[in-house]
XYZ file of C-alpha atoms in Angstrom:
741
model
C 8.449 0.154 19.498
C 7.853 -2.140 22.511
C 6.519 0.546 24.546
C 4.089 1.723 21.780
C 2.781 -1.933 21.381
C 2.434 -2.281 25.139
C 0.353 0.877 25.307
C -1.747 -0.432 22.295
C -2.511 -3.579 24.253
C -3.533 -1.744 27.439
C -5.502 0.966 25.824
C -7.450 -1.286 23.440
C -8.181 -3.842 26.017
C -9.304 -1.233 28.573
C -11.622 0.418 25.904
C -13.209 -2.879 25.087
C -13.965 -3.616 28.669
C -15.277 -0.182 29.327
C -17.702 -0.169 26.369
C -18.757 -3.823 27.037
C -19.907 -2.862 30.501
C -21.833 0.248 29.059
C -23.363 -1.948 26.405
C -25.333 -3.703 29.088
C -27.406 -0.567 29.396
C -26.803 1.488 26.250
C -27.305 0.253 22.656
C -24.985 2.927 21.287
C -22.138 1.216 23.374
C -22.834 -2.046 21.450
C -22.362 -0.247 18.279
C -19.160 1.312 19.546
C -18.001 -2.199 20.617
C -18.856 -3.605 17.127
C -16.760 -0.728 15.509
C -13.877 -1.575 17.897
C -14.141 -5.160 17.108
C -14.078 -4.538 13.289
C -11.143 -2.031 13.546
C -8.961 -4.071 15.998
C -9.361 -7.397 13.912
C -8.751 -5.541 10.720
C -5.481 -4.197 12.197
C -4.686 -7.804 13.425
C -5.184 -9.279 10.014
C -3.200 -6.688 8.359
C -0.231 -7.349 10.681
C -0.688 -11.127 10.193
C -0.391 -10.873 6.378
C 2.764 -8.606 6.465
C 4.704 -9.877 9.473
C 3.765 -13.568 10.485
C 3.772 -15.723 7.238
C 6.443 -18.448 7.379
C 9.065 -18.578 4.620
C 11.299 -21.448 5.539
C 9.989 -23.992 3.129
C 7.213 -24.494 0.540
C 4.935 -26.593 2.850
C 4.935 -24.049 5.635
C 4.254 -21.238 3.163
C 1.211 -22.989 1.995
C 0.222 -23.771 5.529
C 0.632 -20.156 6.465
C -1.411 -18.838 3.522
C -4.176 -21.298 4.290
C -4.445 -20.229 7.935
C -4.434 -16.640 7.006
C -7.185 -17.011 4.379
C -9.213 -19.096 7.064
C -8.986 -16.147 9.573
C -9.956 -13.739 6.838
C -13.054 -15.735 5.901
C -13.999 -15.756 9.678
C -13.569 -12.116 9.744
C -15.954 -11.689 6.686
C -18.668 -13.621 8.534
C -18.153 -11.594 11.594
C -18.783 -8.295 9.455
C -22.034 -9.807 8.228
C -23.057 -10.685 11.790
C -22.216 -7.046 12.853
C -24.538 -5.740 10.008
C -27.270 -7.857 11.239
C -26.738 -6.869 14.860
C -26.162 -3.249 14.388
C -29.718 -2.139 15.184
C -32.333 -3.966 17.037
C -35.370 -4.884 15.200
C -38.659 -6.208 16.534
C -41.738 -6.683 14.246
C -44.946 -4.991 15.253
C -47.756 -7.372 16.006
C -50.834 -6.792 13.720
C -54.097 -8.395 15.206
C -56.647 -10.201 13.210
C -59.073 -7.412 13.625
C -57.121 -5.357 11.063
C -58.568 -7.620 8.289
C -61.678 -6.320 6.529
C -62.554 -10.066 6.036
C -60.497 -13.062 7.464
C -58.760 -15.208 4.794
C -59.198 -18.917 4.254
C -56.324 -20.974 5.512
C -54.986 -24.414 4.533
C -52.605 -26.102 7.033
C -50.381 -28.694 5.329
C -48.789 -31.384 7.674
C -45.995 -32.949 5.544
C -45.112 -36.526 6.520
C -43.233 -39.481 4.999
C -42.246 -42.156 7.504
C -42.619 -40.268 10.807
C -44.209 -42.283 13.791
C -47.987 -42.006 13.995
C -47.614 -40.913 17.696
C -45.743 -37.751 16.638
C -48.180 -37.154 13.853
C -51.215 -37.529 16.044
C -49.855 -34.943 18.449
C -49.455 -32.305 15.599
C -52.844 -33.075 14.097
C -54.478 -32.692 17.673
C -52.736 -29.283 18.208
C -53.780 -28.075 14.662
C -57.457 -28.695 15.456
C -57.063 -26.629 18.586
C -55.729 -23.446 16.730
C -58.121 -20.543 17.352
C -59.613 -19.455 14.060
C -63.136 -19.732 12.672
C -63.707 -23.427 11.815
C -65.245 -22.621 8.450
C -62.219 -20.834 7.251
C -59.568 -23.309 8.174
C -58.885 -26.651 6.597
C -56.115 -29.125 7.905
C -54.553 -31.654 5.541
C -52.026 -34.503 6.152
C -49.805 -34.832 3.048
C -48.585 -38.267 3.349
C -45.843 -39.380 1.103
C -45.852 -42.652 2.857
C -49.370 -43.553 1.575
C -50.283 -45.177 4.825
C -53.766 -46.535 5.378
C -53.295 -46.099 9.147
C -52.519 -42.397 8.699
C -55.674 -41.926 6.466
C -57.736 -43.638 9.313
C -56.197 -41.269 11.891
C -57.253 -38.260 9.658
C -60.763 -39.580 9.375
C -60.808 -40.047 13.211
C -59.994 -36.259 13.664
C -62.222 -35.209 10.738
C -59.489 -33.628 8.670
C -58.099 -34.079 5.060
C -55.780 -36.630 3.827
C -53.780 -36.168 0.566
C -51.326 -38.638 -0.925
C -49.846 -39.142 -4.391
C -48.681 -41.915 -6.667
C -45.038 -41.284 -6.328
C -42.380 -39.342 -4.172
C -40.844 -37.093 -6.865
C -39.164 -34.043 -5.593
C -39.508 -35.347 -2.008
C -41.137 -32.771 0.489
C -41.296 -30.003 -2.086
C -43.034 -32.287 -4.562
C -45.358 -33.376 -1.709
C -46.420 -29.735 -0.899
C -46.888 -28.779 -4.437
C -49.077 -31.796 -5.165
C -51.223 -30.460 -2.006
C -51.456 -27.086 -3.599
C -53.168 -28.576 -6.551
C -55.879 -30.204 -4.312
C -56.677 -27.298 -2.222
C -57.687 -23.559 -2.560
C -57.011 -21.799 0.687
C -55.836 -18.135 0.327
C -53.040 -18.753 2.942
C -50.944 -21.930 3.043
C -49.240 -23.050 6.481
C -46.516 -25.597 6.302
C -46.033 -27.785 9.439
C -43.497 -30.699 9.760
C -44.897 -33.776 11.279
C -43.246 -33.232 14.639
C -43.908 -29.428 15.049
C -46.817 -28.771 17.297
C -48.567 -25.413 16.949
C -49.936 -23.424 19.869
C -53.571 -22.415 19.923
C -52.571 -18.791 19.136
C -50.436 -19.585 16.082
C -52.594 -17.871 13.413
C -53.643 -15.070 15.944
C -49.979 -13.990 16.123
C -48.772 -14.408 12.614
C -51.812 -14.039 10.109
C -52.284 -10.333 10.603
C -49.076 -9.649 8.664
C -50.960 -10.411 5.404
C -52.999 -7.311 5.933
C -50.055 -5.757 3.906
C -50.980 -6.921 0.326
C -47.235 -7.197 -0.604
C -46.547 -9.665 2.245
C -45.866 -13.093 0.826
C -44.639 -15.284 3.627
C -44.313 -15.143 7.424
C -41.878 -17.279 9.383
C -42.098 -18.300 13.042
C -39.054 -19.743 14.771
C -38.582 -23.671 15.085
C -38.399 -24.129 18.900
C -37.480 -27.463 20.362
C -38.817 -28.822 23.684
C -36.504 -31.799 23.966
C -32.843 -31.658 24.714
C -30.556 -31.905 21.722
C -27.481 -34.202 21.714
C -25.121 -31.401 23.018
C -27.508 -30.823 26.014
C -28.444 -34.408 26.638
C -25.196 -36.347 26.124
C -23.280 -33.920 28.215
C -25.805 -33.761 31.037
C -25.855 -30.034 30.533
C -29.576 -29.455 29.726
C -29.995 -26.614 32.222
C -26.805 -24.722 31.196
C -26.926 -24.236 27.501
C -29.785 -23.738 24.924
C -30.646 -25.858 21.914
C -27.883 -25.458 19.444
C -30.293 -24.042 16.727
C -31.683 -21.334 19.081
C -29.107 -18.688 18.108
C -29.929 -18.933 14.427
C -33.775 -19.426 14.899
C -34.223 -16.547 17.346
C -31.179 -14.079 16.984
C -30.094 -14.302 13.370
C -33.545 -14.656 11.823
C -34.778 -11.566 13.611
C -31.683 -9.568 12.446
C -32.275 -10.666 8.909
C -35.842 -9.535 9.074
C -34.775 -5.892 9.115
C -33.490 -6.566 5.685
C -36.535 -8.513 4.315
C -34.157 -11.541 4.154
C -35.831 -13.826 6.620
C -35.091 -17.492 5.857
C -37.839 -20.000 5.317
C -36.940 -23.039 7.426
C -39.388 -25.660 6.256
C -42.135 -25.338 8.976
C -44.088 -22.871 11.068
C -44.519 -20.670 7.987
C -47.472 -18.997 6.215
C -47.544 -18.234 2.499
C -49.947 -16.271 0.277
C -51.073 -18.893 -2.235
C -50.985 -16.293 -5.288
C -47.273 -15.615 -4.497
C -46.488 -19.342 -4.412
C -48.092 -19.507 -7.802
C -46.111 -16.733 -9.211
C -42.823 -18.590 -8.475
C -44.030 -22.092 -9.496
C -44.700 -23.289 -6.148
C -42.104 -24.771 -3.583
C -38.595 -24.960 -5.230
C -37.463 -28.394 -6.474
C -34.139 -29.947 -7.575
C -32.383 -29.076 -4.274
C -32.428 -30.802 -0.846
C -32.966 -27.500 1.052
C -36.226 -26.676 -0.818
C -37.220 -24.219 2.038
C -34.235 -21.802 1.720
C -34.696 -21.766 -2.185
C -38.495 -21.074 -1.873
C -37.973 -18.165 0.571
C -35.279 -16.604 -1.573
C -37.537 -16.787 -4.718
C -40.339 -15.200 -2.901
C -38.248 -12.408 -1.756
C -37.265 -11.371 -5.248
C -39.049 -8.596 -7.075
C -39.430 -6.636 -3.769
C -42.055 -8.974 -2.174
C -42.358 -8.672 1.594
C -41.603 -11.280 4.263
C -41.755 -11.168 8.001
C -40.286 -13.057 11.108
C -42.333 -13.354 14.307
C -39.966 -13.981 17.115
C -42.239 -15.727 19.409
C -42.649 -19.466 20.504
C -45.655 -20.453 18.450
C -44.946 -24.003 17.695
C -42.555 -26.533 19.206
C -41.019 -29.726 17.978
C -38.285 -32.357 18.326
C -34.661 -31.783 17.562
C -32.419 -34.807 16.420
C -32.217 -37.011 19.544
C -29.002 -38.806 18.683
C -25.655 -37.288 17.741
C -25.372 -39.474 14.656
C -28.886 -38.168 13.425
C -27.894 -34.475 14.035
C -24.785 -34.987 11.885
C -26.881 -36.472 9.195
C -29.290 -33.639 9.275
C -26.405 -31.112 9.032
C -24.851 -32.904 6.312
C -28.141 -32.665 4.281
C -28.420 -28.886 5.091
C -24.853 -28.351 4.078
C -25.143 -30.199 0.723
C -28.399 -28.470 0.142
C -27.108 -24.918 0.478
C -24.268 -25.683 -2.005
C -26.980 -27.156 -4.403
C -28.942 -23.895 -4.041
C -25.997 -21.812 -5.133
C -25.631 -23.950 -8.289
C -29.488 -23.829 -9.279
C -30.596 -20.450 -7.628
C -27.382 -18.402 -7.334
C -28.281 -15.428 -5.156
C -25.717 -13.159 -6.853
C -27.486 -13.805 -10.181
C -31.049 -13.563 -9.004
C -32.931 -10.701 -10.172
C -35.067 -8.707 -7.747
C -32.904 -9.346 -4.693
C -31.308 -6.335 -3.001
C -27.626 -6.124 -2.486
C -27.977 -6.892 1.341
C -30.332 -9.713 0.610
C -27.803 -11.258 -1.809
C -25.042 -10.681 0.848
C -27.104 -12.373 3.613
C -27.976 -15.418 1.519
C -24.449 -15.854 0.327
C -23.237 -15.492 3.905
C -25.616 -18.347 4.947
C -24.185 -20.514 2.219
C -20.612 -19.366 3.118
C -21.385 -20.464 6.770
C -21.349 -24.210 5.813
C -17.669 -24.004 4.835
C -16.925 -23.757 8.645
C -16.042 -27.326 8.626
C -13.047 -26.788 6.418
C -12.076 -23.563 8.271
C -12.316 -25.267 11.622
C -10.259 -28.240 10.404
C -7.520 -25.773 9.455
C -7.528 -24.185 12.743
C -7.365 -27.728 14.558
C -4.666 -29.170 12.199
C -2.288 -26.099 12.248
C -0.790 -26.547 15.761
C -0.740 -30.156 15.379
C 1.303 -30.019 12.182
C 3.801 -27.727 13.866
C 4.157 -29.621 17.144
C 4.278 -33.102 15.555
C 5.766 -32.574 12.085
C 7.542 -29.166 12.432
C 5.377 -27.623 9.735
C 4.926 -23.877 10.518
C 1.763 -21.983 9.820
C 3.016 -18.654 11.305
C 6.437 -17.381 12.271
C 6.481 -14.577 14.891
C 7.818 -13.592 18.209
C 5.503 -14.613 21.038
C 5.517 -11.091 22.657
C 4.603 -9.579 19.252
C 1.560 -11.892 18.669
C 0.519 -11.077 22.216
C 0.258 -7.287 21.383
C -2.004 -7.903 18.338
C -3.886 -11.085 19.108
C -4.935 -10.537 22.622
C -6.973 -7.329 21.805
C -8.496 -9.150 18.703
C -9.432 -12.197 20.894
C -10.902 -9.953 23.693
C -12.892 -7.863 21.260
C -14.489 -10.935 19.702
C -15.305 -12.438 23.046
C -16.878 -9.227 24.388
C -18.530 -8.215 21.214
C -20.278 -11.595 20.763
C -21.282 -11.786 24.440
C -22.772 -8.471 24.213
C -24.925 -9.124 21.127
C -25.893 -12.780 21.535
C -28.358 -12.113 24.440
C -27.278 -15.353 26.191
C -28.238 -17.520 23.148
C -24.618 -18.527 22.388
C -21.041 -18.015 23.586
C -17.750 -17.941 21.606
C -16.509 -21.009 23.375
C -19.559 -23.038 22.842
C -19.541 -21.971 19.144
C -15.954 -23.478 19.167
C -17.283 -26.641 20.509
C -20.261 -26.976 18.111
C -17.863 -26.257 15.133
C -15.214 -28.833 16.303
C -17.734 -31.365 16.931
C -19.176 -31.147 13.343
C -16.081 -29.807 11.356
C -14.774 -33.234 10.037
C -18.086 -34.234 8.656
C -19.104 -30.821 7.402
C -15.732 -30.601 5.697
C -16.334 -33.970 3.866
C -19.834 -32.768 2.879
C -18.592 -29.568 1.280
C -15.759 -31.153 -0.603
C -17.778 -34.109 -1.781
C -20.718 -31.982 -2.822
C -18.449 -29.573 -4.737
C -16.055 -31.940 -6.434
C -17.979 -35.317 -6.536
C -21.407 -34.024 -7.200
C -22.911 -37.397 -5.974
C -26.626 -37.368 -6.114
C -27.924 -37.258 -2.519
C -31.057 -38.979 -1.477
C -33.544 -36.786 0.677
C -33.769 -38.623 4.150
C -36.098 -37.608 6.844
C -34.529 -36.930 10.227
C -35.508 -39.512 12.750
C -37.662 -38.292 15.591
C -39.172 -40.019 18.663
C -35.980 -42.150 19.079
C -36.331 -44.434 22.255
C -33.276 -46.452 23.556
C -32.573 -48.340 26.735
C -28.843 -48.898 26.461
C -25.883 -46.395 26.711
C -23.526 -46.873 23.596
C -20.474 -45.413 22.172
C -20.635 -44.337 18.562
C -17.303 -45.816 17.512
C -17.470 -44.955 13.812
C -18.863 -41.442 14.444
C -16.114 -40.699 16.946
C -13.171 -41.847 14.736
C -12.157 -38.119 13.602
C -12.274 -37.059 17.178
C -10.239 -39.975 18.452
C -7.640 -39.368 15.745
C -7.412 -35.600 16.596
C -7.245 -36.652 20.386
C -4.366 -39.114 19.524
C -2.508 -36.471 17.635
C -3.008 -33.923 20.437
C -1.612 -36.426 22.953
C 1.470 -37.061 20.558
C 2.026 -33.273 20.237
C 1.930 -32.720 24.052
C 4.453 -35.641 24.490
C 6.709 -33.988 21.962
C 6.401 -30.638 23.634
C 7.649 -32.436 26.926
C 10.622 -33.902 24.894
C 11.342 -30.454 23.520
C 11.916 -29.226 27.103
C 13.692 -32.478 28.355
C 16.069 -32.776 25.399
C 16.352 -29.284 24.019
C 19.745 -30.080 22.251
C 18.028 -32.834 20.093
C 15.380 -30.542 18.748
C 15.446 -27.175 16.716
C 12.302 -25.342 17.615
C 11.434 -21.616 17.779
C 10.540 -21.230 21.337
C 8.107 -18.423 20.592
C 6.117 -20.299 18.104
C 6.225 -23.247 20.571
C 4.493 -21.149 23.206
C 1.843 -20.115 20.803
C 1.056 -23.634 19.446
C 1.013 -25.168 23.015
C -1.694 -22.757 23.990
C -3.552 -23.236 20.744
C -3.557 -26.985 20.928
C -4.917 -26.971 24.514
C -7.659 -24.623 23.555
C -8.647 -27.107 20.744
C -8.268 -30.072 23.038
C -11.125 -28.954 25.292
C -13.494 -28.989 22.357
C -12.112 -32.293 21.066
C -12.698 -33.990 24.366
C -16.270 -32.766 24.504
C -16.769 -34.043 20.970
C -15.569 -37.476 22.113
C -17.894 -37.296 25.098
C -20.780 -36.356 22.675
C -20.317 -39.852 20.997
C -21.551 -41.498 24.227
C -25.242 -41.772 23.570
C -27.398 -41.604 26.683
C -30.394 -43.935 26.819
C -33.704 -42.273 26.156
C -36.221 -44.421 27.958
C -39.301 -42.191 27.493
C -41.543 -42.616 24.307
C -42.635 -38.927 24.864
C -41.028 -35.807 26.420
C -41.901 -34.971 29.932
C -42.527 -31.409 31.161
C -42.276 -30.092 34.651
C -45.494 -28.425 35.720
C -47.476 -27.350 38.631
C -51.195 -28.584 38.201
C -53.732 -29.757 40.436
C -56.237 -32.692 39.956
C -58.238 -35.438 41.742
C -57.443 -39.115 41.738
C -60.603 -41.379 41.883
C -60.482 -45.144 43.107
C -62.870 -47.646 44.126
C -62.776 -46.553 47.833
C -61.766 -42.770 47.839
C -60.944 -39.625 45.985
C -57.642 -37.838 46.653
C -56.292 -34.521 45.554
C -52.859 -34.424 43.959
C -50.329 -32.025 42.290
C -48.734 -33.060 38.907
C -44.973 -32.663 39.065
C -44.148 -33.660 35.442
C -46.265 -34.773 32.584
C -46.197 -36.145 29.095
C -48.907 -37.183 26.741
C -48.591 -40.839 27.911
C -48.308 -40.379 31.701
C -47.224 -38.207 34.632
C -45.633 -38.121 38.137
C -47.940 -37.122 40.838
C -47.591 -36.031 44.410
C -50.299 -36.959 47.028
C -50.746 -35.915 50.588
C -52.227 -39.209 51.437
C -50.076 -41.340 53.741
C -53.011 -42.524 55.662
C -54.275 -44.452 52.725
C -50.912 -45.723 51.478
C -51.859 -49.293 51.854
C -54.926 -48.791 49.708
C -52.983 -46.905 46.995
C -50.312 -49.700 46.977
C -52.934 -52.402 46.301
C -54.999 -50.589 43.821
C -53.612 -50.739 40.138
C -56.101 -48.474 38.021
C -57.708 -45.180 38.828
C -59.369 -42.323 37.025
C -58.088 -38.670 37.065
C -59.532 -35.133 36.521
C -57.018 -32.225 35.817
C -57.038 -28.948 33.793
C -60.103 -29.795 31.744
C -59.183 -33.502 31.265
C -61.881 -35.580 32.837
C -62.458 -39.172 33.671
C -59.046 -40.282 32.167
C -58.133 -43.931 33.136
C -54.622 -44.313 34.498
C -52.425 -47.227 35.607
C -50.112 -47.057 38.587
C -46.471 -47.692 37.287
C -44.706 -47.157 40.582
C -45.362 -45.488 44.033
C -42.951 -44.380 46.675
C -42.839 -42.197 49.809
C -40.521 -39.051 50.107
C -40.541 -36.381 52.693
C -43.903 -37.262 53.986
C -45.675 -37.340 50.854
C -46.455 -40.047 48.249
C -45.060 -39.927 44.868
C -46.779 -41.965 42.123
C -45.909 -42.661 38.394
C -48.996 -43.089 36.259
C -49.546 -44.001 32.648
C -52.721 -42.956 30.660
C -54.714 -45.782 29.505
C -56.587 -45.566 26.077
C -57.513 -41.979 26.322
C -60.438 -41.043 24.032
C -59.967 -38.398 21.303
C -61.444 -35.530 23.486
C -59.157 -36.583 26.494
C -56.065 -36.807 24.145
C -56.727 -33.370 22.715
C -57.276 -31.739 26.068
C -53.938 -33.222 27.173
C -52.250 -31.802 24.133
C -53.850 -28.478 24.863
C -52.284 -28.636 28.352
C -48.894 -29.555 27.084
C -48.456 -27.460 23.910
C -51.372 -25.324 22.836
C -51.472 -23.373 26.091
C -48.093 -24.317 27.311
C -47.405 -24.503 31.117
C -43.638 -25.484 30.495
C -41.467 -22.593 31.031
C -38.262 -24.629 30.387
C -38.469 -24.304 26.714
C -36.914 -20.853 26.879
C -33.196 -21.469 27.994
C -30.030 -19.451 28.146
C -26.346 -19.982 28.455
C -25.982 -19.810 32.319
C -22.574 -20.487 33.687
C -21.911 -22.738 30.799
C -18.209 -23.295 31.450
C -16.568 -26.105 29.188
C -14.872 -27.306 32.447
C -18.189 -27.679 34.129
C -19.536 -29.588 31.173
C -16.660 -32.120 31.334
C -17.099 -32.483 35.160
C -20.809 -32.847 34.755
C -20.220 -35.641 32.150
C -17.669 -37.515 34.043
C -19.572 -37.391 37.289
C -22.838 -38.460 35.764
C -22.025 -40.761 32.814
C -22.527 -44.432 33.795
C -24.521 -47.387 32.539
C -27.945 -46.617 33.726
C -29.856 -49.284 35.738
C -32.582 -51.234 34.149
C -36.000 -49.886 34.909
C -37.248 -51.050 38.343
C -40.908 -50.182 38.799
C -42.160 -49.829 42.426
C -45.703 -50.761 42.677
C -46.010 -50.272 46.554
C -44.604 -48.023 49.168
C -40.852 -48.450 50.175
C -39.857 -48.680 53.850
C -36.349 -47.291 54.652
C -34.775 -49.663 57.052
C -31.265 -51.098 58.176
C -31.814 -54.754 58.754
C -28.947 -57.350 58.792
C -29.371 -60.638 56.896
C -28.166 -63.033 54.457
C -28.360 -63.742 50.840
C -28.247 -67.413 49.615
C -26.477 -67.595 46.353
C -25.803 -70.919 44.592
C -25.681 -72.524 48.064
C -23.354 -69.919 49.431
C -24.409 -67.483 52.259
C -23.472 -63.851 52.002
C -23.868 -61.227 54.694
C -25.800 -58.204 53.811
C -27.820 -55.239 55.020
C -31.346 -54.400 53.767
C -31.731 -50.703 53.205
C -35.217 -50.580 51.999
C -38.072 -52.812 51.011
C -41.692 -53.064 49.859
C -43.999 -55.889 48.735
C -42.340 -55.859 45.276
C -38.615 -55.883 46.165
C -35.709 -54.366 48.222
C -32.249 -52.964 47.924
C -29.349 -54.272 49.920
C -25.680 -53.501 50.659
C -22.896 -56.087 50.728
C -19.240 -56.548 49.784
C -19.406 -59.158 47.005
C -19.761 -58.843 43.315
C -23.128 -60.218 41.874
C -24.493 -60.220 38.335
C -27.738 -58.882 36.968
C -30.580 -61.446 36.569
C -28.967 -63.808 39.156
C -31.454 -65.540 41.513
C -30.995 -65.285 45.328
C -32.981 -66.141 48.482
C -33.234 -63.574 51.218
C -33.039 -64.370 54.983
C -33.689 -61.860 57.687
C -35.533 -61.525 61.011
C -38.118 -59.467 59.327
C -41.211 -61.680 58.776
C -42.088 -59.972 55.329
C -38.683 -60.690 53.816
C -37.724 -64.073 55.385
C -37.381 -66.850 52.700
C -38.208 -64.582 49.767
C -36.630 -65.488 46.412
C -35.582 -62.470 44.282
C -34.006 -61.567 41.083
C -31.084 -59.093 40.786
C -32.231 -56.042 38.762
C -29.290 -53.762 39.164
C -25.818 -53.597 40.815
C -23.927 -50.581 41.751
C -20.407 -50.189 43.135
C -19.244 -47.481 45.602
C -15.942 -47.847 47.224
C -15.630 -51.486 48.538
C -19.419 -51.916 48.887
C -21.980 -53.191 46.412
C -25.500 -51.912 46.209
C -28.009 -54.337 44.825
C -31.660 -54.000 43.688
C -33.748 -57.098 44.167
C -37.272 -57.886 42.752
C -39.244 -60.564 44.494
C -40.373 -63.513 42.178
C -41.692 -65.615 45.023
């Protein structure tokens, strides 16, 4: 028997590896890999059901059944993913020239309490969309009823729509706008979603098919989500939503089951009228609306291109609130618009919508996986009872097949390990959301996700982190008990085979729990708008000279530029305001925020001062409408969990207060003294400018303390300074000083 199982392990693992390698080149190999995954995991689950359930006591029997049911639920989700991924599908582009006559288009920008800076960005981009101006109308649908927003719309020359109340939240807002407009095609945009100039050129052609009722483009995010940002892993992993927005939506499109995601979508007005407008009575009105439109064989389409970009939640707490809303909304949908009972949906459409709803139960499933090994190691409650070698024969091929199959199909948009991290991080809260929505049925108020968050302080989300800290504490207790099992084996009665299994299991979970705790450390976000790395040329105009420059990075409020102008560094240090020309933006007034020298070039930080409407719109065109930023498209590249932990531990620290340099810094090594409250401390000046200096010494100082500088350098002697920041490295302290006299 053991020889047969050993051969099974070797043959199955070898076959998986071979077909995985072939799948990089041949799609048929991916299909074989999918088939092997399904077969191997079906065998594994069959073996689990027959040979591994514990029978020693009632609690263990219940725990064992729960774990098995959880594994079966995960396998059912994998079957649906396999169906979606079985055959690649790419929708063919249809140009606008295919229309006999172009339709009229209404663009709705739905807003409630989003900042006007975000809204202004979206409005400007909408006015830049390439389409005959007499055929497109733009409306801001303002449920906040703000006079300032009305004035902003008047400034841009677009429509403004408000209403007397906020009934049915966003869906009610859009339905009200439908009664005030008459465009043949309706486009919905969230307040933070910025469309590109070619948005209609790449999507609208699908409506040449008279049966086409809505077209969805993906939501793509130009800022780093909390997983990327808080873990200092921006360049290694994608936005957590990319896998669904790009991979799964495209797969669903093959079955006419594209999900409407609330923004970046176009609708045929007559079809909306037929289903009574945007669905109400549920939080996730977008999902319900899309499902209603797809009934009765109406056609929908997904265009897998970056055609609009927006902001994902910027704090971990806000991300959890957003997912809580989505989770509850999906459960509300099955109550009011049960896909299984909806007439006009095909079997596969019903299956995909039910799978989308079923997905939100992952919180409960993941909590079972997290608690099962802890219950055994801490409380001796079994969830499976099997010899370690037997589990090895069946579990290893199943594990390898899931890893390789997913890696082959995910196109670097997700990995199994990072899916594990995401699910562990959200599991406690999503489990509560599901259970409370099902059993308590508490009325949930629609809340808009905060965007454009700006913070200057690093903080730890103590309340948010409580579930992870509890899981971490239980993990630590479990590992201590493992040590005791081996040190005092005579005191404990433990199945050693099951012990090995659960030790591996708890360590696997521990990695994700640690990263969930790390996520609770919110990094400061100093900028009020995202900054993109670019390579653009321009000219800086001052009172005495004009200097060419390269833009290194840019946002709608400022930029960092590089100048090859060391010969006029004194002039640049003294001047405070300039005008610049770049990429179609002309005569824009800028203020110098800081200036420094690096590798024989000058670096300068500038902020834009009161740009007029034309200058602002041109800047938005550079940033979004004709994007020059290639970093939006990201992939999982060497995204090891250990690397993420190392990156966090190495880089996380309380960031220094902003210390703006208005003049060139000179690197030196000058001995001197600091006079602090009548005491003299020896120090070394490392660099200095007209505005301040940084020094090295071996005494602790506090921020905001006033000191007097004494050196042989005439420019520094006798200067009074304020301490702006303090860093410790070994025995030395590094201090930043800003001159105040």
